[in-house]
XYZ file of N, CA and C in Angstrom:
789
model
N 22.058 -24.041 19.617
C 22.770 -22.937 20.234
C 23.379 -23.406 21.547
N 24.440 -22.787 21.959
C 25.090 -23.224 23.192
C 25.783 -22.054 23.853
N 25.961 -22.204 25.196
C 26.658 -21.189 25.971
C 27.103 -21.824 27.279
N 28.361 -21.631 27.634
C 28.823 -21.961 28.966
C 30.002 -21.062 29.289
N 30.565 -21.238 30.463
C 31.616 -20.326 30.905
C 32.876 -20.421 30.065
N 33.085 -21.548 29.396
C 34.307 -21.748 28.630
C 34.099 -21.657 27.127
N 32.890 -21.388 26.711
C 32.598 -21.375 25.281
C 31.684 -20.207 24.952
N 31.992 -19.493 23.894
C 31.175 -18.363 23.499
C 29.892 -18.863 22.831
N 28.956 -17.957 22.668
C 27.671 -18.305 22.063
C 27.875 -18.774 20.626
N 27.147 -19.814 20.247
C 27.230 -20.327 18.886
C 25.877 -20.867 18.457
N 25.660 -20.888 17.150
C 24.438 -21.454 16.558
C 24.896 -22.532 15.588
N 24.998 -23.779 16.025
C 25.603 -24.819 15.189
C 24.799 -25.193 13.964
N 23.498 -24.910 13.945
C 22.702 -25.315 12.789
C 22.881 -24.390 11.591
N 23.544 -23.251 11.786
C 23.803 -22.334 10.671
C 25.265 -22.426 10.284
N 25.553 -22.472 9.006
C 26.919 -22.624 8.512
C 27.259 -21.515 7.518
N 28.538 -21.465 7.188
C 29.078 -20.612 6.110
C 29.206 -19.135 6.467
N 28.585 -18.658 7.531
C 28.705 -17.238 7.861
C 29.316 -17.114 9.257
N 29.973 -15.992 9.558
C 30.605 -15.820 10.875
C 29.587 -15.880 12.006
N 30.066 -16.346 13.166
C 29.185 -16.492 14.319
C 28.555 -15.169 14.733
N 29.295 -14.074 14.611
C 28.763 -12.780 15.032
C 27.608 -12.308 14.150
N 27.522 -12.819 12.926
C 26.463 -12.404 12.016
C 25.202 -13.258 12.153
N 25.337 -14.448 12.721
C 24.198 -15.376 12.779
C 23.015 -14.815 13.568
N 23.230 -14.250 14.779
C 22.068 -13.692 15.490
C 21.375 -12.568 14.733
N 22.147 -11.748 14.030
C 21.542 -10.648 13.275
C 20.737 -11.177 12.088
N 21.186 -12.293 11.513
C 20.401 -12.921 10.449
C 19.051 -13.389 10.994
N 19.054 -13.972 12.186
C 17.800 -14.435 12.778
C 16.892 -13.272 13.166
N 17.465 -12.161 13.599
C 16.645 -10.981 13.890
C 15.981 -10.475 12.611
N 16.712 -10.506 11.505
C 16.108 -10.134 10.230
C 14.970 -11.083 9.882
N 15.164 -12.377 10.114
C 14.093 -13.352 9.899
C 12.870 -13.015 10.747
N 13.112 -12.678 12.008
C 12.006 -12.374 12.927
C 11.204 -11.175 12.436
N 11.886 -10.155 11.958
C 11.198 -8.968 11.453
C 10.309 -9.325 10.272
N 10.839 -10.120 9.344
C 10.048 -10.516 8.174
C 8.859 -11.373 8.592
N 9.085 -12.337 9.477
C 7.986 -13.196 9.922
C 6.875 -12.378 10.569
N 7.234 -11.373 11.359
C 6.220 -10.582 12.047
C 5.571 -9.553 11.143
N 6.108 -9.371 9.948
C 5.450 -8.519 8.960
C 4.498 -9.313 8.071
N 4.505 -10.641 8.214
C 3.626 -11.468 7.385
C 2.292 -11.658 8.080
N 1.352 -12.142 7.325
C 0.036 -12.423 7.884
C -0.918 -12.789 6.771
N -2.100 -13.268 7.145
C -3.086 -13.578 6.118
C -3.568 -12.320 5.422
N -3.984 -11.332 6.210
C -4.389 -10.030 5.679
C -3.660 -8.957 6.474
N -3.643 -7.751 5.921
C -2.982 -6.619 6.568
C -4.045 -5.576 6.879
N -4.339 -5.436 8.168
C -5.456 -4.600 8.580
C -5.256 -3.128 8.259
N -4.000 -2.708 8.070
C -3.757 -1.313 7.713
C -4.338 -0.978 6.344
N -4.514 -1.999 5.495
C -5.042 -1.781 4.143
C -6.492 -2.242 4.024
N -7.204 -2.285 5.157
C -8.550 -2.850 5.147
C -9.497 -2.079 4.227
N -9.401 -0.751 4.194
C -10.313 0.037 3.351
C -10.089 -0.254 1.875
N -8.829 -0.413 1.470
C -8.537 -0.731 0.072
C -9.003 -2.134 -0.283
N -8.843 -3.089 0.654
C -9.288 -4.450 0.396
C -10.804 -4.525 0.274
N -11.510 -3.771 1.106
C -12.969 -3.757 1.032
C -13.426 -3.241 -0.327
N -12.772 -2.207 -0.824
C -13.176 -1.632 -2.097
C -12.909 -2.518 -3.288
N -11.834 -3.306 -3.248
C -11.458 -4.106 -4.419
C -11.964 -5.542 -4.364
N -12.272 -6.061 -3.185
C -12.716 -7.449 -3.067
C -14.219 -7.589 -2.893
N -14.917 -6.481 -2.676
C -16.356 -6.479 -2.443
C -16.733 -7.266 -1.183
N -15.819 -7.321 -0.241
C -16.094 -7.933 1.050
C -16.460 -6.844 2.055
N -17.109 -7.250 3.119
C -17.424 -6.318 4.193
C -16.162 -5.993 4.991
N -16.167 -4.825 5.622
C -15.056 -4.504 6.508
C -14.968 -5.518 7.644
N -16.132 -5.996 8.111
C -16.142 -7.011 9.163
C -15.459 -8.301 8.707
N -15.583 -8.634 7.420
C -14.944 -9.848 6.911
C -13.422 -9.748 7.009
N -12.885 -8.598 6.618
C -11.436 -8.407 6.664
C -10.959 -8.364 8.117
N -11.707 -7.691 8.968
C -11.332 -7.628 10.378
C -11.382 -9.011 11.022
N -12.366 -9.817 10.653
C -12.475 -11.172 11.189
C -11.256 -11.994 10.812
N -10.807 -11.865 9.571
C -9.617 -12.596 9.141
C -8.379 -12.111 9.877
N -8.264 -10.793 10.062
C -7.104 -10.259 10.753
C -7.029 -10.711 12.201
N -8.172 -10.703 12.894
C -8.186 -11.147 14.289
C -8.063 -12.660 14.402
N -8.495 -13.405 13.379
C -8.306 -14.859 13.382
C -6.824 -15.204 13.391
N -6.025 -14.370 12.746
C -4.574 -14.571 12.784
C -4.049 -14.481 14.212
N -4.591 -13.569 15.008
C -4.186 -13.447 16.407
C -4.612 -14.672 17.217
N -5.766 -15.236 16.889
C -6.201 -16.463 17.563
C -5.221 -17.598 17.260
N -4.802 -17.709 15.997
C -3.820 -18.728 15.649
C -2.517 -18.552 16.399
N -2.081 -17.306 16.556
C -0.866 -17.039 17.322
C -1.028 -17.461 18.773
N -2.205 -17.200 19.360
C -2.441 -17.553 20.757
C -2.466 -19.065 20.952
N -3.044 -19.800 20.000
C -3.121 -21.251 20.128
C -1.739 -21.894 20.109
N -0.789 -21.266 19.438
C 0.555 -21.850 19.347
C 1.237 -21.931 20.702
N 0.954 -20.974 21.594
C 1.678 -20.910 22.863
C 1.482 -22.157 23.715
N 0.377 -22.858 23.519
C 0.116 -24.043 24.343
C 1.076 -25.190 24.029
N 1.641 -25.212 22.829
C 2.493 -26.346 22.441
C 3.852 -25.899 21.913
N 4.253 -24.669 22.164
C 5.455 -24.151 21.521
C 6.710 -24.913 21.942
N 6.844 -25.265 23.216
C 8.049 -25.974 23.644
C 8.068 -27.407 23.126
N 6.889 -28.030 23.022
C 6.842 -29.384 22.483
C 7.300 -29.406 21.024
N 6.889 -28.411 20.242
C 7.315 -28.340 18.847
C 8.810 -28.063 18.739
N 9.330 -27.252 19.650
C 10.759 -26.947 19.653
C 11.585 -28.203 19.858
N 11.130 -29.106 20.711
C 11.859 -30.330 21.027
C 11.602 -31.438 20.012
N 10.513 -31.339 19.270
C 10.127 -32.449 18.389
C 10.648 -32.303 16.963
N 10.828 -31.076 16.494
C 11.109 -30.850 15.076
C 12.403 -30.071 14.918
N 13.189 -30.429 13.944
C 14.483 -29.794 13.711
C 14.304 -28.362 13.201
N 15.281 -27.493 13.500
C 15.140 -26.078 13.109
C 14.961 -25.868 11.611
N 15.723 -26.585 10.797
C 15.602 -26.390 9.352
C 14.220 -26.791 8.867
N 13.700 -27.897 9.377
C 12.354 -28.337 9.003
C 11.311 -27.339 9.471
N 11.480 -26.815 10.691
C 10.535 -25.832 11.226
C 10.465 -24.591 10.355
N 11.622 -23.991 10.097
C 11.622 -22.745 9.321
C 11.162 -22.972 7.885
N 11.603 -24.074 7.281
C 11.171 -24.363 5.911
C 9.664 -24.547 5.821
N 9.090 -25.284 6.781
C 7.644 -25.513 6.773
C 6.883 -24.217 7.002
N 7.334 -23.408 7.956
C 6.652 -22.143 8.250
C 6.693 -21.202 7.057
N 7.830 -21.129 6.390
C 7.941 -20.237 5.230
C 7.003 -20.688 4.117
N 6.930 -21.992 3.859
C 6.044 -22.499 2.807
C 4.579 -22.201 3.126
N 4.182 -22.400 4.382
C 2.792 -22.126 4.767
C 2.480 -20.636 4.634
N 3.399 -19.782 5.074
C 3.166 -18.341 4.975
C 3.155 -17.867 3.526
N 3.969 -18.476 2.693
C 3.919 -18.165 1.261
C 2.545 -18.493 0.687
N 2.065 -19.705 0.978
C 0.752 -20.114 0.479
C -0.347 -19.213 1.032
N -0.241 -18.834 2.310
C -1.265 -17.991 2.923
C -1.346 -16.634 2.240
N -0.199 -16.029 1.946
C -0.204 -14.727 1.278
C -0.797 -14.813 -0.120
N -0.473 -15.873 -0.843
C -1.008 -16.024 -2.201
C -2.517 -16.253 -2.164
N -2.976 -17.112 -1.257
C -4.405 -17.405 -1.173
C -5.197 -16.174 -0.748
N -4.730 -15.490 0.294
C -5.464 -14.320 0.790
C -5.497 -13.182 -0.224
N -4.534 -13.179 -1.125
C -4.489 -12.131 -2.133
C -5.536 -12.366 -3.229
N -5.954 -13.624 -3.427
C -6.816 -13.944 -4.555
C -8.201 -14.454 -4.169
N -8.381 -14.909 -2.947
C -9.670 -15.499 -2.592
C -10.717 -14.434 -2.292
N -11.967 -14.780 -2.586
C -13.087 -13.926 -2.219
C -14.011 -14.606 -1.232
N -13.601 -15.776 -0.744
C -14.400 -16.552 0.196
C -14.015 -16.174 1.618
N -14.998 -15.768 2.400
C -14.719 -15.359 3.783
C -14.241 -16.532 4.642
N -14.894 -17.716 4.580
C -14.383 -18.842 5.386
C -12.942 -19.209 5.038
N -12.607 -19.185 3.749
C -11.229 -19.486 3.347
C -10.279 -18.422 3.882
N -10.671 -17.173 3.778
C -9.838 -16.072 4.248
C -9.581 -16.183 5.750
N -10.619 -16.477 6.503
C -10.481 -16.583 7.957
C -9.647 -17.813 8.322
N -9.922 -18.948 7.685
C -9.180 -20.167 7.989
C -7.709 -20.056 7.659
N -7.397 -19.479 6.504
C -6.001 -19.324 6.111
C -5.285 -18.355 7.045
N -5.953 -17.283 7.445
C -5.340 -16.331 8.370
C -5.080 -16.971 9.732
N -5.995 -17.830 10.181
C -5.807 -18.550 11.436
C -4.557 -19.418 11.373
N -4.416 -20.177 10.294
C -3.239 -21.047 10.128
C -1.975 -20.209 9.993
N -2.063 -19.110 9.248
C -0.893 -18.249 9.066
C -0.424 -17.669 10.400
N -1.352 -17.294 11.262
C -0.968 -16.776 12.570
C -0.232 -17.811 13.400
N -0.680 -19.063 13.346
C -0.022 -20.147 14.081
C 1.415 -20.333 13.601
N 1.596 -20.434 12.295
C 2.933 -20.685 11.758
C 3.827 -19.451 11.850
N 3.235 -18.291 11.810
C 4.009 -17.059 11.998
C 4.635 -17.023 13.399
N 3.844 -17.367 14.409
C 4.363 -17.370 15.762
C 5.343 -18.523 15.980
N 5.115 -19.653 15.314
C 6.036 -20.778 15.423
C 7.417 -20.385 14.905
N 7.448 -19.763 13.737
C 8.731 -19.343 13.170
C 9.398 -18.288 14.047
N 8.617 -17.363 14.581
C 9.176 -16.336 15.459
C 9.768 -16.947 16.718
N 9.062 -17.904 17.309
C 9.562 -18.553 18.515
C 10.835 -19.342 18.237
N 10.900 -20.008 17.096
C 12.106 -20.763 16.744
C 13.319 -19.844 16.687
N 13.175 -18.694 16.070
C 14.299 -17.759 15.959
C 14.627 -17.116 17.305
N 13.602 -16.687 18.042
C 13.854 -16.019 19.327
C 14.481 -16.958 20.347
N 14.005 -18.191 20.406
C 14.569 -19.138 21.366
C 16.011 -19.497 21.018
N 16.366 -19.407 19.747
C 17.735 -19.718 19.333
C 18.722 -18.664 19.817
N 18.315 -17.405 19.828
C 19.244 -16.328 20.192
C 19.021 -15.826 21.618
N 18.237 -16.540 22.411
C 17.962 -16.066 23.774
C 19.247 -15.921 24.591
N 20.138 -16.908 24.518
C 21.377 -16.837 25.294
C 22.347 -15.798 24.738
N 22.190 -15.412 23.508
C 22.988 -14.317 22.951
C 22.515 -12.983 23.521
N 21.207 -12.869 23.702
C 20.646 -11.637 24.255
C 20.911 -11.519 25.750
N 20.762 -12.611 26.467
C 20.946 -12.602 27.918
C 21.519 -13.939 28.352
N 22.843 -14.042 28.468
C 23.477 -15.314 28.840
C 22.979 -15.899 30.162
N 22.461 -15.057 31.051
C 21.948 -15.542 32.327
C 20.445 -15.835 32.289
N 19.890 -15.827 31.111
C 18.448 -16.074 30.935
C 17.600 -15.108 31.770
N 17.971 -13.857 31.761
C 17.215 -12.829 32.473
C 15.976 -12.488 31.639
N 14.815 -12.981 32.074
C 13.598 -12.795 31.287
C 13.154 -11.335 31.230
N 13.559 -10.527 32.202
C 13.221 -9.104 32.137
C 13.881 -8.443 30.932
N 15.056 -8.929 30.565
C 15.739 -8.435 29.364
C 15.120 -9.046 28.109
N 14.892 -10.351 28.160
C 14.407 -11.058 26.969
C 13.014 -10.593 26.557
N 12.120 -10.429 27.532
C 10.766 -10.018 27.186
C 10.716 -8.572 26.697
N 11.590 -7.723 27.212
C 11.667 -6.356 26.676
C 12.045 -6.387 25.197
N 13.012 -7.240 24.876
C 13.417 -7.393 23.474
C 12.259 -7.916 22.632
N 11.546 -8.944 23.139
C 10.445 -9.537 22.382
C 9.363 -8.505 22.106
N 8.950 -7.759 23.145
C 7.917 -6.741 22.953
C 8.374 -5.675 21.964
N 9.622 -5.273 22.071
C 10.144 -4.225 21.194
C 10.139 -4.669 19.738
N 10.663 -5.860 19.474
C 10.811 -6.267 18.078
C 9.473 -6.650 17.463
N 8.584 -7.279 18.247
C 7.282 -7.668 17.709
C 6.428 -6.434 17.429
N 6.350 -5.523 18.392
C 5.550 -4.308 18.176
C 6.128 -3.445 17.063
N 7.457 -3.369 16.979
C 8.082 -2.588 15.914
C 7.772 -3.191 14.549
N 7.824 -4.531 14.454
C 7.535 -5.186 13.175
C 6.075 -4.998 12.779
N 5.165 -5.050 13.745
C 3.754 -4.836 13.441
C 3.518 -3.416 12.922
N 4.151 -2.433 13.577
C 4.034 -1.054 13.098
C 4.649 -0.893 11.719
N 5.793 -1.534 11.508
C 6.463 -1.455 10.209
C 5.608 -2.060 9.109
N 4.976 -3.206 9.395
C 4.134 -3.830 8.374
C 2.934 -2.954 8.044
N 2.376 -2.279 9.070
C 1.264 -1.378 8.813
C 1.664 -0.202 7.941
N 2.819 0.380 8.240
C 3.313 1.508 7.433
C 3.577 1.062 6.002
N 4.194 -0.127 5.852
C 4.487 -0.643 4.516
C 3.203 -0.919 3.744
N 2.188 -1.489 4.411
C 0.924 -1.774 3.727
C 0.253 -0.491 3.257
N 0.276 0.552 4.084
C -0.308 1.835 3.683
C 0.462 2.435 2.518
N 1.800 2.345 2.575
C 2.619 2.892 1.495
C 2.300 2.215 0.169
N 2.256 0.883 0.174
C 1.976 0.158 -1.071
C 0.562 0.444 -1.563
N -0.393 0.601 -0.636
C -1.767 0.901 -1.044
C -1.873 2.265 -1.706
N -1.157 3.247 -1.160
C -1.184 4.592 -1.738
C -0.395 4.644 -3.033
N 0.750 3.953 -3.055
C 1.628 4.005 -4.221
C 1.070 3.225 -5.405
N 0.525 2.030 -5.144
C 0.041 1.197 -6.239
C -1.250 0.476 -5.840
N -1.109 -0.602 -5.077
C -2.246 -1.409 -4.674
C -1.879 -2.213 -3.434
N -2.887 -2.596 -2.655
C -2.621 -3.400 -1.465
C -2.023 -4.756 -1.826
N -2.222 -5.196 -3.074
C -1.636 -6.469 -3.506
C -0.110 -6.440 -3.425
N 0.481 -5.259 -3.599
C 1.939 -5.179 -3.635
C 2.568 -5.490 -2.275
N 1.833 -5.306 -1.193
C 2.338 -5.722 0.111
C 2.520 -7.231 0.145
N 1.571 -7.951 -0.421
C 1.687 -9.411 -0.499
C 2.840 -9.816 -1.426
N 2.981 -9.112 -2.557
C 4.092 -9.412 -3.462
C 5.436 -9.223 -2.755
N 5.534 -8.145 -2.007
C 6.784 -7.844 -1.301
C 7.100 -8.932 -0.267
N 6.088 -9.342 0.504
C 6.301 -10.372 1.521
C 6.614 -11.711 0.883
N 5.951 -12.033 -0.220
C 6.255 -13.285 -0.924
C 7.698 -13.298 -1.399
N 8.162 -12.180 -1.935
C 9.556 -12.101 -2.377
C 10.518 -12.256 -1.209
N 10.214 -11.600 -0.085
C 11.077 -11.718 1.099
C 11.103 -13.145 1.622
N 9.957 -13.813 1.636
C 9.902 -15.194 2.107
C 10.654 -16.144 1.174
N 10.604 -15.878 -0.120
C 11.359 -16.712 -1.064
C 12.862 -16.585 -0.836
N 13.323 -15.363 -0.579
C 14.748 -15.164 -0.270
C 15.106 -15.894 1.025
N 14.225 -15.817 2.021
C 14.480 -16.515 3.275
C 14.507 -18.018 3.081
N 13.649 -18.544 2.222
C 13.664 -19.985 1.950
C 14.995 -20.417 1.344
N 15.515 -19.623 0.431
C 16.820 -19.940 -0.153
C 17.917 -19.899 0.905
N 17.863 -18.910 1.800
C 18.862 -18.822 2.869
C 18.782 -20.018 3.805
N 17.554 -20.434 4.149
C 17.397 -21.591 5.031
C 17.913 -22.852 4.355
N 17.606 -23.038 3.086
C 18.063 -24.230 2.366
C 19.579 -24.260 2.234
N 20.187 -23.097 2.063
C 21.632 -23.035 1.809
C 22.446 -22.981 3.095
N 21.966 -22.248 4.100
C 22.762 -21.997 5.302
C 22.497 -22.979 6.435
N 21.311 -23.555 6.502
C 20.959 -24.404 7.647
C 21.399 -25.847 7.421
N 21.961 -26.436 8.462
C 22.240 -27.870 8.479
C 21.044 -28.603 9.072
N 20.746 -29.753 8.526
C 19.583 -30.518 8.983
C 19.976 -31.356 10.197
N 20.230 -30.676 11.303
C 20.637 -31.345 12.531
C 19.649 -31.016 13.635
N 19.673 -31.814 14.672
C 18.823 -31.607 15.828
C 19.660 -31.002 16.950
N 19.225 -29.871 17.500
C 19.966 -29.205 18.567
C 19.346 -29.450 19.937
N 18.157 -30.047 19.961
C 17.490 -30.391 21.217
C 17.194 -31.889 21.206
N 17.187 -32.538 22.360
C 16.804 -33.951 22.414
C 15.395 -34.150 21.853
N 15.209 -35.246 21.123
C 13.919 -35.473 20.472
C 12.848 -35.845 21.493
N 11.699 -35.173 21.402
C 10.558 -35.458 22.271
C 9.324 -35.564 21.384
N 8.779 -36.772 21.216
C 7.627 -36.951 20.316
C 6.423 -36.133 20.764
N 5.556 -35.874 19.819
C 4.353 -35.077 20.089
C 3.245 -35.974 20.630
N 3.513 -36.588 21.782
C 2.518 -37.434 22.429
C 1.864 -36.655 23.577
N 0.594 -36.976 23.846
C -0.078 -36.422 25.008
C -0.535 -34.984 24.873
N -0.563 -34.452 23.659
C -1.026 -33.072 23.452
C -2.549 -33.062 23.293
N -3.193 -32.145 23.957
C -4.650 -32.049 23.915
C -5.070 -31.268 22.669
N -5.026 -31.924 21.531
C -5.390 -31.266 20.277
C -6.866 -30.859 20.284
N -7.728 -31.723 20.839
C -9.155 -31.406 20.875
C -9.418 -30.149 21.694
N -8.733 -30.031 22.836
C -8.906 -28.839 23.653
C -8.456 -27.584 22.927
N -7.352 -27.677 22.200
C -6.855 -26.520 21.460
C -7.862 -26.096 20.396
N -8.451 -27.085 19.711
C -9.444 -26.765 18.680
C -10.675 -26.104 19.296
N -11.135 -26.634 20.433
C -12.335 -26.068 21.053
C -12.091 -24.667 21.598
N -10.899 -24.405 22.168
C -10.601 -23.043 22.610
C -10.552 -22.096 21.414
N -10.031 -22.589 20.286
C -10.025 -21.767 19.073
C -11.430 -21.442 18.607
N -12.335 -22.429 18.668
C -13.729 -22.189 18.281
C -14.378 -21.176 19.213
N -14.093 -21.291 20.508
C -14.640 -20.329 21.471
C -14.194 -18.909 21.146
N -12.892 -18.745 20.896
C -12.364 -17.409 20.587
C -12.952 -16.864 19.287
N -13.069 -17.719 18.259
C -13.621 -17.267 16.985
C -15.101 -16.910 17.124
N -15.824 -17.635 17.957
C -17.238 -17.316 18.175
C -17.398 -15.946 18.831
N -16.563 -15.668 19.830
C -16.601 -14.354 20.485
C -16.268 -13.251 19.484
N -15.256 -13.489 18.652
C -14.885 -12.503 17.637
C -16.034 -12.254 16.668
N -16.679 -13.334 16.245
C -17.778 -13.188 15.281
C -18.891 -12.334 15.869
N -19.276 -12.602 17.111
C -20.358 -11.838 17.740
C -19.968 -10.368 17.874
N -18.745 -10.106 18.312
C -18.311 -8.723 18.518
C -18.175 -7.951 17.210
N -17.714 -8.614 16.151
C -17.465 -7.918 14.889
C -18.724 -7.780 14.042
N -19.552 -8.833 14.004
C -20.724 -8.831 13.125
C -22.014 -8.460 13.847
N -21.950 -8.212 15.160
C -23.169 -7.960 15.911
C -23.987 -6.801 15.379
N -23.346 -5.670 15.163
C -24.078 -4.500 14.669
C -24.570 -4.706 13.243
N -23.768 -5.390 12.430
C -24.163 -5.620 11.038
C -25.423 -6.479 10.953
N -25.509 -7.504 11.792
C -26.667 -8.418 11.762
C -27.755 -8.043 12.765
N -27.632 -6.866 13.412
C -28.613 -6.422 14.402
C -28.647 -7.352 15.611
N -27.486 -7.750 16.027
C -27.259 -8.539 17.228
C -28.117 -9.789 17.264
N -28.770 -10.067 18.414
C -29.385 -11.390 18.583
C -30.733 -11.530 17.893
N -31.128 -10.555 17.091
C -32.293 -10.749 16.233
C -31.961 -11.638 15.044
N -30.658 -11.787 14.746
C -30.221 -12.574 13.593
C -29.808 -13.976 14.040
N -30.121 -14.948 13.200
C -29.780 -16.336 13.547
C -28.263 -16.547 13.546
N -27.526 -15.759 12.755
C -26.073 -15.923 12.732
C -25.450 -15.620 14.092
N -25.905 -14.540 14.725
C -25.359 -14.156 16.034
C -25.802 -15.142 17.102
N -27.054 -15.590 17.028
C -27.531 -16.569 18.008
C -26.757 -17.882 17.887
N -26.492 -18.298 16.663
C -25.743 -19.542 16.456
C -24.313 -19.420 16.975
N -23.660 -18.293 16.669
C -22.289 -18.092 17.143
C -22.244 -18.025 18.668
N -23.242 -17.376 19.264
C -23.281 -17.296 20.724
C -23.450 -18.676 21.350
N -24.373 -19.457 20.804
C -24.585 -20.816 21.312
C -23.330 -21.657 21.161
N -22.675 -21.546 20.008
C -21.450 -22.307 19.766
C -20.360 -21.914 20.761
N -20.212 -20.610 21.007
C -19.196 -20.155 21.940
C -19.479 -20.592 23.362
N -20.740 -20.521 23.776
C -21.096 -20.910 25.141
C -20.896 -22.405 25.344
N -21.303 -23.211 24.369
C -21.166 -24.666 24.490
C -19.699 -25.071 24.551
N -18.882 -24.553 23.639
C -17.463 -24.927 23.641
C -16.748 -24.407 24.882
N -17.124 -23.228 25.368
C -16.528 -22.718 26.609
C -16.881 -23.621 27.788
N -18.153 -24.035 27.856
C -18.563 -24.933 28.936
C -17.826 -26.265 28.858
N -17.662 -26.798 27.664
C -16.927 -28.056 27.500
C -15.465 -27.887 27.876
N -14.882 -26.757 27.512
C -13.488 -26.504 27.864
C -13.295 -26.433 29.380
N -14.186 -25.714 30.062
C -14.086 -25.603 31.509
C -14.338 -26.941 32.185
N -15.286 -27.708 31.657
C -15.558 -29.029 32.213
C -14.351 -29.960 32.066
N -13.730 -29.953 30.882
C -12.555 -30.805 30.647
C -11.379 -30.331 31.501
N -11.244 -29.030 31.683
C -10.124 -28.515 32.481
C -10.282 -28.839 33.963
N -11.532 -29.006 34.395
C -11.776 -29.277 35.815
C -11.555 -30.752 36.160
């Protein structure tokens, strides 16, 4: 994307469609990406009834997706500079497709939580790729007060929309149909990315060197441990159960290691 005083906004990596339509195409992508996820918490009661999982299991998977989204923020600019837009969107769509299919059929809680965690990371990656591309279209002067208002509006609206859609499909047929709908939307987006995107680099290449992957993993473990204690505490009778004691110990140890490494 580019902008200067003598040139109007453009998105060079997209071809075949008019420039005025390109930002709206990316906004449509953003809406779909923010409607995806490992599980849909609006349909938690229906999922509990049909999968024989605990409500805490579904909630754990849903919140794990938020942890994955949070972990992405630490390296989002590095990924933007390291990987081409077409590769980014294609990879994110494939991962989200796999996540929806797996979460629709698995009965394993660790698999459900792990897939939702990964789906949250790639969901936010795809959203950031699209939002950063149209930032200068939204505010040519990079006014973050304008940009963040837009981000909050579109993300919260998409989350509400996905919840309404999940409830509608659950009442109309089954919660599985929400996954079918998202899979179909992602397949259409994959075709659009393959057909419309040029495999070019719009940012100077910056290798993924010097990233604290270990720290990111340990912060993720800390967050998941806190979630486990908060969600399963009442079910397991809090610290009388070895599961809660183990999660607490794991969270405290990783938090201490994180603070020690940060210092």
